[in-house]
Amino acid sequence: MKYEYIDDDEKLHGFLEHIKTLGSIAVDFEGEFNLHIYGEHLCLIQIFDGSVYYIIDPRSRKLSRNALLEFFASDVEKVWFDAQSDNALVFKSYGVTINSIYDVRALAKALGFMGNLIALEQEYLGVKPEIGDKKRLQQTNWLKRPLSDEQLSYALSDVTYLHELKKVLWEKVVENGVEKDALYQLKAASAKPKQTAPWTKLCSPRDLSREQKAALKEYFIARDCIARRFNVPAFHVLDKHKIIALAKACPKTLSEVYAIIEPVPPRFASCLKETMKTAFDRLHGE
């Protein structure tokens, strides 16, 4: 699959001038979400303008933050599928939201369709899914460079049919008389992301007492400190189920804390026990 690779400010500024002449572009991201290293990172921006594919490499040292911010703020309509998580990643990483999002998943939801992009393409466009290990490619390391042809082809395939989906789905929206719901869903899809504390995503806070919620926060932060220090995914340090177990048990002694988290990988053992002790002391006012 042929594409133009944008990895410096000059190329991106040229691209930004080009898209000013367009009505819309199809966009998607690939990111790192605590799978290979610590934290969440924007790794790739793939674009289709209707005739030409583009790859923007936000990991390139020659591509500045300011140039990327110009792209996020550009007025050109950006046709997406399920933009909320990507918008949240940009907000968390860059402190801005993406301008002019048109999320085709919003139209699908108004039509009562809750499937993924592949299912949507198959249902409304008759696109036959390509046989391949999609899950493996979803979990591939998008941080590494150079990316393989297989990775890039996979990434670009997600923007190939977005313009067509927009057209066909809107026709179906009108046909079914659900324009009002579709417009509501479109507005919601491009809204400023809500920031929630990461430890609240481990389990439902409604299932925890006040004391347990405090424990969940403190022990989550204790694990997170070690993951950040070693630049590894947090689950490498301690499984999330052990954090939940600590929260629900609310141990009364440090020995109980250590008993719940064992066994700990030797690489992190001493540091983790230190941060767990700090968390325990805070919870018990010591």
PDB file of C-alpha atoms in Angstrom:
ATOM      1  CA  MET A   1       0.000   0.000   0.000  1.00  0.00           C
ATOM      2  CA  LYS A   2       1.532   3.325  -1.093  1.00  0.00           C
ATOM      3  CA  TYR A   3       1.578   6.291   1.268  1.00  0.00           C
ATOM      4  CA  GLU A   4       3.401   9.538   2.003  1.00  0.00           C
ATOM      5  CA  TYR A   5       5.446   9.494   5.209  1.00  0.00           C
ATOM      6  CA  ILE A   6       5.435  12.703   7.251  1.00  0.00           C
ATOM      7  CA  ASP A   7       8.177  12.828   9.856  1.00  0.00           C
ATOM      8  CA  ASP A   8       9.289  16.463  10.073  1.00  0.00           C
ATOM      9  CA  ASP A   9       7.751  19.928  10.433  1.00  0.00           C
ATOM     10  CA  GLU A  10       8.276  20.939   6.819  1.00  0.00           C
ATOM     11  CA  LYS A  11       6.388  17.928   5.505  1.00  0.00           C
ATOM     12  CA  LEU A  12       3.582  18.372   8.016  1.00  0.00           C
ATOM     13  CA  HIS A  13       3.180  22.071   7.222  1.00  0.00           C
ATOM     14  CA  GLY A  14       2.970  21.170   3.535  1.00  0.00           C
ATOM     15  CA  PHE A  15       0.316  18.589   4.356  1.00  0.00           C
ATOM     16  CA  LEU A  16      -1.634  21.124   6.425  1.00  0.00           C
ATOM     17  CA  GLU A  17      -1.691  23.482   3.437  1.00  0.00           C
ATOM     18  CA  HIS A  18      -2.911  20.616   1.250  1.00  0.00           C
ATOM     19  CA  ILE A  19      -5.828  19.653   3.497  1.00  0.00           C
ATOM     20  CA  LYS A  20      -7.103  23.246   3.561  1.00  0.00           C
ATOM     21  CA  THR A  21      -8.330  22.529   0.026  1.00  0.00           C
ATOM     22  CA  LEU A  22     -10.234  19.406   1.100  1.00  0.00           C
ATOM     23  CA  GLY A  23     -13.688  18.917   2.549  1.00  0.00           C
ATOM     24  CA  SER A  24     -12.578  16.146   4.891  1.00  0.00           C
ATOM     25  CA  ILE A  25      -9.936  13.551   5.649  1.00  0.00           C
ATOM     26  CA  ALA A  26     -10.241  10.093   7.191  1.00  0.00           C
ATOM     27  CA  VAL A  27      -8.139   9.705  10.356  1.00  0.00           C
ATOM     28  CA  ASP A  28      -7.165   7.067  12.886  1.00  0.00           C
ATOM     29  CA  PHE A  29      -4.455   6.611  15.525  1.00  0.00           C
ATOM     30  CA  GLU A  30      -2.283   3.818  16.794  1.00  0.00           C
ATOM     31  CA  GLY A  31      -1.044   4.130  20.345  1.00  0.00           C
ATOM     32  CA  GLU A  32       0.768   2.482  23.211  1.00  0.00           C
ATOM     33  CA  PHE A  33      -1.434   1.841  26.232  1.00  0.00           C
ATOM     34  CA  ASN A  34       0.697   0.369  29.015  1.00  0.00           C
ATOM     35  CA  LEU A  35       1.419  -2.748  27.003  1.00  0.00           C
ATOM     36  CA  HIS A  36       5.157  -2.502  26.259  1.00  0.00           C
ATOM     37  CA  ILE A  37       6.314   0.463  28.377  1.00  0.00           C
ATOM     38  CA  TYR A  38       4.854   2.676  31.086  1.00  0.00           C
ATOM     39  CA  GLY A  39       2.061   5.068  30.172  1.00  0.00           C
ATOM     40  CA  GLU A  40       0.013   6.018  27.141  1.00  0.00           C
ATOM     41  CA  HIS A  41       1.667   7.356  24.004  1.00  0.00           C
ATOM     42  CA  LEU A  42       0.505   8.483  20.567  1.00  0.00           C
ATOM     43  CA  CYS A  43       2.544   6.414  18.114  1.00  0.00           C
ATOM     44  CA  LEU A  44       1.042   6.858  14.654  1.00  0.00           C
ATOM     45  CA  ILE A  45      -1.492   8.986  12.789  1.00  0.00           C
ATOM     46  CA  GLN A  46      -2.869   7.445   9.618  1.00  0.00           C
ATOM     47  CA  ILE A  47      -4.835   9.495   7.088  1.00  0.00           C
ATOM     48  CA  PHE A  48      -6.659   9.015   3.791  1.00  0.00           C
ATOM     49  CA  ASP A  49      -7.728  12.075   1.808  1.00  0.00           C
ATOM     50  CA  GLY A  50      -9.837  10.084  -0.645  1.00  0.00           C
ATOM     51  CA  SER A  51      -7.018   9.363  -3.053  1.00  0.00           C
ATOM     52  CA  VAL A  52      -3.715   9.407  -1.145  1.00  0.00           C
ATOM     53  CA  TYR A  53      -2.698   7.754   2.131  1.00  0.00           C
ATOM     54  CA  TYR A  54      -0.480   9.530   4.666  1.00  0.00           C
ATOM     55  CA  ILE A  55       1.398   8.445   7.764  1.00  0.00           C
ATOM     56  CA  ILE A  56       2.286  11.092  10.343  1.00  0.00           C
ATOM     57  CA  ASP A  57       4.956   9.887  12.756  1.00  0.00           C
ATOM     58  CA  PRO A  58       4.561  11.724  16.088  1.00  0.00           C
ATOM     59  CA  ARG A  59       7.517   9.761  17.475  1.00  0.00           C
ATOM     60  CA  SER A  60       9.933  11.418  15.036  1.00  0.00           C
ATOM     61  CA  ARG A  61      12.386  13.784  16.704  1.00  0.00           C
ATOM     62  CA  LYS A  62      12.136  16.046  13.661  1.00  0.00           C
ATOM     63  CA  LEU A  63       8.399  16.550  14.197  1.00  0.00           C
ATOM     64  CA  SER A  64       7.679  19.184  16.825  1.00  0.00           C
ATOM     65  CA  ARG A  65       4.896  19.338  19.362  1.00  0.00           C
ATOM     66  CA  ASN A  66       3.728  22.666  17.918  1.00  0.00           C
ATOM     67  CA  ALA A  67       3.372  21.202  14.439  1.00  0.00           C
ATOM     68  CA  LEU A  68       1.244  18.358  15.823  1.00  0.00           C
ATOM     69  CA  LEU A  69      -0.894  20.867  17.714  1.00  0.00           C
ATOM     70  CA  GLU A  70      -1.524  22.661  14.414  1.00  0.00           C
ATOM     71  CA  PHE A  71      -2.802  19.424  12.937  1.00  0.00           C
ATOM     72  CA  PHE A  72      -5.099  18.713  15.908  1.00  0.00           C
ATOM     73  CA  ALA A  73      -6.489  22.262  15.684  1.00  0.00           C
ATOM     74  CA  SER A  74      -6.937  22.314  11.891  1.00  0.00           C
ATOM     75  CA  ASP A  75     -10.453  23.085  10.650  1.00  0.00           C
ATOM     76  CA  VAL A  76     -10.644  20.288   8.111  1.00  0.00           C
ATOM     77  CA  GLU A  77     -13.290  17.704   8.990  1.00  0.00           C
ATOM     78  CA  LYS A  78     -11.682  14.573  10.402  1.00  0.00           C
ATOM     79  CA  VAL A  79     -13.776  11.459   9.759  1.00  0.00           C
ATOM     80  CA  TRP A  80     -13.112   8.882  12.464  1.00  0.00           C
ATOM     81  CA  PHE A  81     -14.442   5.651  13.865  1.00  0.00           C
ATOM     82  CA  ASP A  82     -14.778   5.748  17.645  1.00  0.00           C
ATOM     83  CA  ALA A  83     -12.778   8.930  18.213  1.00  0.00           C
ATOM     84  CA  GLN A  84     -13.359   9.278  21.945  1.00  0.00           C
ATOM     85  CA  SER A  85     -10.392   7.217  23.132  1.00  0.00           C
ATOM     86  CA  ASP A  86      -8.087   8.916  20.600  1.00  0.00           C
ATOM     87  CA  ASN A  87      -9.352  12.345  21.611  1.00  0.00           C
ATOM     88  CA  ALA A  88      -8.788  11.428  25.257  1.00  0.00           C
ATOM     89  CA  LEU A  89      -5.212  10.343  24.457  1.00  0.00           C
ATOM     90  CA  VAL A  90      -4.481  13.689  22.762  1.00  0.00           C
ATOM     91  CA  PHE A  91      -6.032  15.600  25.652  1.00  0.00           C
ATOM     92  CA  LYS A  92      -3.985  13.643  28.186  1.00  0.00           C
ATOM     93  CA  SER A  93      -0.730  13.864  26.211  1.00  0.00           C
ATOM     94  CA  TYR A  94      -0.962  17.355  24.699  1.00  0.00           C
ATOM     95  CA  GLY A  95      -3.580  19.185  26.749  1.00  0.00           C
ATOM     96  CA  VAL A  96      -5.830  19.910  23.756  1.00  0.00           C
ATOM     97  CA  THR A  97      -8.784  18.304  22.033  1.00  0.00           C
ATOM     98  CA  ILE A  98      -9.032  17.431  18.347  1.00  0.00           C
ATOM     99  CA  ASN A  99     -10.973  19.926  16.282  1.00  0.00           C
ATOM    100  CA  SER A 100     -13.694  19.073  13.738  1.00  0.00           C
ATOM    101  CA  ILE A 101     -14.256  15.380  14.492  1.00  0.00           C
ATOM    102  CA  TYR A 102     -16.969  13.510  12.586  1.00  0.00           C
ATOM    103  CA  ASP A 103     -17.342  10.122  14.239  1.00  0.00           C
ATOM    104  CA  VAL A 104     -19.120   7.572  12.025  1.00  0.00           C
ATOM    105  CA  ARG A 105     -19.633   5.371  15.076  1.00  0.00           C
ATOM    106  CA  ALA A 106     -22.111   8.008  16.250  1.00  0.00           C
ATOM    107  CA  LEU A 107     -24.207   7.375  13.152  1.00  0.00           C
ATOM    108  CA  ALA A 108     -23.955   3.629  13.680  1.00  0.00           C
ATOM    109  CA  LYS A 109     -25.137   4.002  17.286  1.00  0.00           C
ATOM    110  CA  ALA A 110     -28.126   6.063  16.142  1.00  0.00           C
ATOM    111  CA  LEU A 111     -28.972   3.158  13.832  1.00  0.00           C
ATOM    112  CA  GLY A 112     -28.660   0.695  16.699  1.00  0.00           C
ATOM    113  CA  PHE A 113     -25.440  -0.878  15.407  1.00  0.00           C
ATOM    114  CA  MET A 114     -22.840  -1.469  18.153  1.00  0.00           C
ATOM    115  CA  GLY A 115     -20.256  -3.582  16.303  1.00  0.00           C
ATOM    116  CA  ASN A 116     -16.638  -2.761  15.536  1.00  0.00           C
ATOM    117  CA  LEU A 117     -15.284  -1.123  12.375  1.00  0.00           C
ATOM    118  CA  ILE A 118     -14.809  -4.392  10.488  1.00  0.00           C
ATOM    119  CA  ALA A 119     -18.378  -5.458  11.228  1.00  0.00           C
ATOM    120  CA  LEU A 120     -19.657  -2.021  10.198  1.00  0.00           C
ATOM    121  CA  GLU A 121     -17.830  -2.155   6.873  1.00  0.00           C
ATOM    122  CA  GLN A 122     -19.167  -5.633   6.234  1.00  0.00           C
ATOM    123  CA  GLU A 123     -22.750  -4.755   7.183  1.00  0.00           C
ATOM    124  CA  TYR A 124     -23.113  -1.482   5.261  1.00  0.00           C
ATOM    125  CA  LEU A 125     -20.504  -1.678   2.508  1.00  0.00           C
ATOM    126  CA  GLY A 126     -20.263  -5.409   1.912  1.00  0.00           C
ATOM    127  CA  VAL A 127     -16.512  -5.329   2.522  1.00  0.00           C
ATOM    128  CA  LYS A 128     -15.172  -8.824   3.046  1.00  0.00           C
ATOM    129  CA  PRO A 129     -12.903  -8.941   6.124  1.00  0.00           C
ATOM    130  CA  GLU A 130      -9.288  -9.708   5.323  1.00  0.00           C
ATOM    131  CA  ILE A 131      -8.000 -12.902   6.842  1.00  0.00           C
ATOM    132  CA  GLY A 132      -5.207 -12.099   9.265  1.00  0.00           C
ATOM    133  CA  ASP A 133      -4.138 -11.994  12.858  1.00  0.00           C
ATOM    134  CA  LYS A 134      -5.867  -8.727  13.737  1.00  0.00           C
ATOM    135  CA  LYS A 135      -5.500  -9.171  17.485  1.00  0.00           C
ATOM    136  CA  ARG A 136      -1.749  -9.648  17.161  1.00  0.00           C
ATOM    137  CA  LEU A 137      -1.479  -6.485  15.076  1.00  0.00           C
ATOM    138  CA  GLN A 138      -3.648  -4.543  17.510  1.00  0.00           C
ATOM    139  CA  GLN A 139      -1.214  -5.445  20.273  1.00  0.00           C
ATOM    140  CA  THR A 140       1.921  -4.976  18.215  1.00  0.00           C
ATOM    141  CA  ASN A 141       4.611  -2.570  19.408  1.00  0.00           C
ATOM    142  CA  TRP A 142       3.777   0.706  17.654  1.00  0.00           C
ATOM    143  CA  LEU A 143       6.705   2.402  19.377  1.00  0.00           C
ATOM    144  CA  LYS A 144       9.371   0.534  17.442  1.00  0.00           C
ATOM    145  CA  ARG A 145      10.974   1.995  14.343  1.00  0.00           C
ATOM    146  CA  PRO A 146      11.027   1.200  11.537  1.00  0.00           C
ATOM    147  CA  LEU A 147       7.499  -0.167  11.426  1.00  0.00           C
ATOM    148  CA  SER A 148       6.935  -3.178   9.198  1.00  0.00           C
ATOM    149  CA  ASP A 149       4.940  -3.094   5.969  1.00  0.00           C
ATOM    150  CA  GLU A 150       2.423  -5.373   7.671  1.00  0.00           C
ATOM    151  CA  GLN A 151       1.945  -2.913  10.534  1.00  0.00           C
ATOM    152  CA  LEU A 152       1.522   0.047   8.191  1.00  0.00           C
ATOM    153  CA  SER A 153      -0.911  -1.768   5.908  1.00  0.00           C
ATOM    154  CA  TYR A 154      -2.974  -2.747   8.939  1.00  0.00           C
ATOM    155  CA  ALA A 155      -2.984   0.839  10.224  1.00  0.00           C
ATOM    156  CA  LEU A 156      -3.986   2.327   6.878  1.00  0.00           C
ATOM    157  CA  SER A 157      -6.771  -0.204   6.362  1.00  0.00           C
ATOM    158  CA  ASP A 158      -8.691   1.460   9.205  1.00  0.00           C
ATOM    159  CA  VAL A 159      -9.101   4.706   7.224  1.00  0.00           C
ATOM    160  CA  THR A 160      -9.820   3.233   3.771  1.00  0.00           C
ATOM    161  CA  TYR A 161     -13.620   3.155   3.952  1.00  0.00           C
ATOM    162  CA  LEU A 162     -14.449   5.917   6.435  1.00  0.00           C
ATOM    163  CA  HIS A 163     -15.631   8.407   3.802  1.00  0.00           C
ATOM    164  CA  GLU A 164     -17.878   5.785   2.237  1.00  0.00           C
ATOM    165  CA  LEU A 165     -19.258   4.818   5.629  1.00  0.00           C
ATOM    166  CA  LYS A 166     -20.067   8.433   6.417  1.00  0.00           C
ATOM    167  CA  LYS A 167     -22.100   8.776   3.215  1.00  0.00           C
ATOM    168  CA  VAL A 168     -23.936   5.443   3.453  1.00  0.00           C
ATOM    169  CA  LEU A 169     -24.658   5.678   7.184  1.00  0.00           C
ATOM    170  CA  TRP A 170     -26.063   9.197   6.923  1.00  0.00           C
ATOM    171  CA  GLU A 171     -28.363   8.042   4.121  1.00  0.00           C
ATOM    172  CA  LYS A 172     -29.560   5.261   6.449  1.00  0.00           C
ATOM    173  CA  VAL A 173     -29.988   7.752   9.295  1.00  0.00           C
ATOM    174  CA  VAL A 174     -32.244   9.905   7.117  1.00  0.00           C
ATOM    175  CA  GLU A 175     -34.090   6.861   5.800  1.00  0.00           C
ATOM    176  CA  ASN A 176     -34.810   5.741   9.367  1.00  0.00           C
ATOM    177  CA  GLY A 177     -35.714   9.203  10.616  1.00  0.00           C
ATOM    178  CA  VAL A 178     -33.109   9.264  13.393  1.00  0.00           C
ATOM    179  CA  GLU A 179     -31.302  12.469  12.402  1.00  0.00           C
ATOM    180  CA  LYS A 180     -31.877  14.091  15.795  1.00  0.00           C
ATOM    181  CA  ASP A 181     -30.324  11.179  17.668  1.00  0.00           C
ATOM    182  CA  ALA A 182     -27.429  11.002  15.188  1.00  0.00           C
ATOM    183  CA  LEU A 183     -26.640  14.707  15.632  1.00  0.00           C
ATOM    184  CA  TYR A 184     -26.750  14.284  19.408  1.00  0.00           C
ATOM    185  CA  GLN A 185     -24.379  11.314  19.187  1.00  0.00           C
ATOM    186  CA  LEU A 186     -22.026  13.273  16.878  1.00  0.00           C
ATOM    187  CA  LYS A 187     -21.858  16.147  19.355  1.00  0.00           C
ATOM    188  CA  ALA A 188     -21.206  13.783  22.254  1.00  0.00           C
ATOM    189  CA  ALA A 189     -18.459  11.979  20.319  1.00  0.00           C
ATOM    190  CA  SER A 190     -16.440  15.178  19.878  1.00  0.00           C
ATOM    191  CA  ALA A 191     -16.977  16.570  23.377  1.00  0.00           C
ATOM    192  CA  LYS A 192     -14.068  17.371  25.672  1.00  0.00           C
ATOM    193  CA  PRO A 193     -12.948  14.090  27.278  1.00  0.00           C
ATOM    194  CA  LYS A 194     -13.834  13.573  30.902  1.00  0.00           C
ATOM    195  CA  GLN A 195     -10.804  12.968  33.073  1.00  0.00           C
ATOM    196  CA  THR A 196     -11.299  10.218  35.617  1.00  0.00           C
ATOM    197  CA  ALA A 197      -8.809   8.957  38.176  1.00  0.00           C
ATOM    198  CA  PRO A 198      -7.087   5.859  36.744  1.00  0.00           C
ATOM    199  CA  TRP A 199      -7.594   3.777  39.874  1.00  0.00           C
ATOM    200  CA  THR A 200     -11.372   4.102  39.515  1.00  0.00           C
ATOM    201  CA  LYS A 201     -11.147   2.045  36.316  1.00  0.00           C
ATOM    202  CA  LEU A 202      -9.955  -1.070  38.170  1.00  0.00           C
ATOM    203  CA  CYS A 203     -13.372  -1.800  39.632  1.00  0.00           C
ATOM    204  CA  SER A 204     -16.666  -0.047  40.251  1.00  0.00           C
ATOM    205  CA  PRO A 205     -16.281   2.505  43.079  1.00  0.00           C
ATOM    206  CA  ARG A 206     -19.919   1.839  43.962  1.00  0.00           C
ATOM    207  CA  ASP A 207     -18.850  -1.578  45.237  1.00  0.00           C
ATOM    208  CA  LEU A 208     -16.365  -0.077  47.704  1.00  0.00           C
ATOM    209  CA  SER A 209     -16.683   1.656  51.045  1.00  0.00           C
ATOM    210  CA  ARG A 210     -15.010   5.002  51.691  1.00  0.00           C
ATOM    211  CA  GLU A 211     -12.121   3.225  53.423  1.00  0.00           C
ATOM    212  CA  GLN A 212     -11.742   0.793  50.526  1.00  0.00           C
ATOM    213  CA  LYS A 213     -11.734   3.614  47.946  1.00  0.00           C
ATOM    214  CA  ALA A 214      -8.909   5.316  49.829  1.00  0.00           C
ATOM    215  CA  ALA A 215      -6.958   2.043  49.895  1.00  0.00           C
ATOM    216  CA  LEU A 216      -7.530   1.487  46.169  1.00  0.00           C
ATOM    217  CA  LYS A 217      -6.069   4.908  45.407  1.00  0.00           C
ATOM    218  CA  GLU A 218      -3.026   4.602  47.655  1.00  0.00           C
ATOM    219  CA  TYR A 219      -2.008   1.095  46.597  1.00  0.00           C
ATOM    220  CA  PHE A 220      -2.599   1.930  42.924  1.00  0.00           C
ATOM    221  CA  ILE A 221      -0.260   4.929  43.234  1.00  0.00           C
ATOM    222  CA  ALA A 222       2.309   2.769  45.030  1.00  0.00           C
ATOM    223  CA  ARG A 223       2.387   0.328  42.110  1.00  0.00           C
ATOM    224  CA  ASP A 224       2.346   3.158  39.553  1.00  0.00           C
ATOM    225  CA  CYS A 225       5.417   4.795  41.070  1.00  0.00           C
ATOM    226  CA  ILE A 226       7.440   1.630  40.478  1.00  0.00           C
ATOM    227  CA  ALA A 227       6.116   1.140  36.945  1.00  0.00           C
ATOM    228  CA  ARG A 228       7.106   4.713  36.082  1.00  0.00           C
ATOM    229  CA  ARG A 229      10.539   4.337  37.690  1.00  0.00           C
ATOM    230  CA  PHE A 230      11.347   1.194  35.684  1.00  0.00           C
ATOM    231  CA  ASN A 231       9.405   2.323  32.575  1.00  0.00           C
ATOM    232  CA  VAL A 232       7.394  -0.880  32.404  1.00  0.00           C
ATOM    233  CA  PRO A 233       3.653  -1.563  32.143  1.00  0.00           C
ATOM    234  CA  ALA A 234       2.093  -1.513  35.600  1.00  0.00           C
ATOM    235  CA  PHE A 235       0.856  -5.102  35.342  1.00  0.00           C
ATOM    236  CA  HIS A 236       4.490  -6.227  35.118  1.00  0.00           C
ATOM    237  CA  VAL A 237       4.970  -4.882  38.642  1.00  0.00           C
ATOM    238  CA  LEU A 238       1.744  -6.131  40.217  1.00  0.00           C
ATOM    239  CA  ASP A 239      -1.436  -7.611  38.797  1.00  0.00           C
ATOM    240  CA  LYS A 240      -4.459  -5.313  39.100  1.00  0.00           C
ATOM    241  CA  HIS A 241      -6.414  -8.014  40.914  1.00  0.00           C
ATOM    242  CA  LYS A 242      -3.948  -7.745  43.792  1.00  0.00           C
ATOM    243  CA  ILE A 243      -4.587  -3.993  43.979  1.00  0.00           C
ATOM    244  CA  ILE A 244      -8.315  -4.716  44.145  1.00  0.00           C
ATOM    245  CA  ALA A 245      -7.687  -7.387  46.799  1.00  0.00           C
ATOM    246  CA  LEU A 246      -5.701  -4.891  48.881  1.00  0.00           C
ATOM    247  CA  ALA A 247      -8.490  -2.334  48.573  1.00  0.00           C
ATOM    248  CA  LYS A 248     -11.217  -4.753  49.594  1.00  0.00           C
ATOM    249  CA  ALA A 249      -9.201  -6.282  52.448  1.00  0.00           C
ATOM    250  CA  CYS A 250      -7.934  -2.960  53.855  1.00  0.00           C
ATOM    251  CA  PRO A 251      -5.063  -4.736  55.668  1.00  0.00           C
ATOM    252  CA  LYS A 252      -4.456  -3.653  59.250  1.00  0.00           C
ATOM    253  CA  THR A 253      -0.809  -4.669  59.315  1.00  0.00           C
ATOM    254  CA  LEU A 254       2.055  -4.323  56.869  1.00  0.00           C
ATOM    255  CA  SER A 255       2.583  -8.081  57.003  1.00  0.00           C
ATOM    256  CA  GLU A 256      -0.939  -8.539  55.617  1.00  0.00           C
ATOM    257  CA  VAL A 257      -0.134  -6.151  52.763  1.00  0.00           C
ATOM    258  CA  TYR A 258       2.985  -8.115  51.823  1.00  0.00           C
ATOM    259  CA  ALA A 259       1.114 -11.413  52.061  1.00  0.00           C
ATOM    260  CA  ILE A 260      -1.480 -10.217  49.544  1.00  0.00           C
ATOM    261  CA  ILE A 261       1.004  -8.916  46.977  1.00  0.00           C
ATOM    262  CA  GLU A 262       3.340 -11.934  47.048  1.00  0.00           C
ATOM    263  CA  PRO A 263       4.938 -13.244  44.956  1.00  0.00           C
ATOM    264  CA  VAL A 264       6.534 -10.060  43.608  1.00  0.00           C
ATOM    265  CA  PRO A 265       9.011 -10.148  40.674  1.00  0.00           C
ATOM    266  CA  PRO A 266      12.504  -9.937  42.241  1.00  0.00           C
ATOM    267  CA  ARG A 267      13.390  -6.968  40.038  1.00  0.00           C
ATOM    268  CA  PHE A 268      10.761  -4.805  41.749  1.00  0.00           C
ATOM    269  CA  ALA A 269      10.504  -6.439  45.182  1.00  0.00           C
ATOM    270  CA  SER A 270      12.441  -4.046  47.398  1.00  0.00           C
ATOM    271  CA  CYS A 271      11.159  -0.868  45.709  1.00  0.00           C
ATOM    272  CA  LEU A 272       7.564  -2.072  45.675  1.00  0.00           C
ATOM    273  CA  LYS A 273       7.617  -3.027  49.340  1.00  0.00           C
ATOM    274  CA  GLU A 274       8.951   0.440  50.128  1.00  0.00           C
ATOM    275  CA  THR A 275       6.157   2.221  48.237  1.00  0.00           C
ATOM    276  CA  MET A 276       3.565  -0.147  49.686  1.00  0.00           C
ATOM    277  CA  LYS A 277       4.796   0.738  53.173  1.00  0.00           C
ATOM    278  CA  THR A 278       4.447   4.440  52.336  1.00  0.00           C
ATOM    279  CA  ALA A 279       0.892   3.822  51.131  1.00  0.00           C
ATOM    280  CA  PHE A 280       0.059   1.825  54.256  1.00  0.00           C
ATOM    281  CA  ASP A 281       1.471   4.541  56.524  1.00  0.00           C
ATOM    282  CA  ARG A 282      -0.583   7.236  54.763  1.00  0.00           C
ATOM    283  CA  LEU A 283      -3.750   5.184  55.116  1.00  0.00           C
ATOM    284  CA  HIS A 284      -3.112   4.648  58.810  1.00  0.00           C
ATOM    285  CA  GLY A 285      -1.895   8.156  59.589  1.00  0.00           C
ATOM    286  CA  GLU A 286       1.652   7.159  60.447  1.00  0.00           C
TER     287      GLU A 286
END
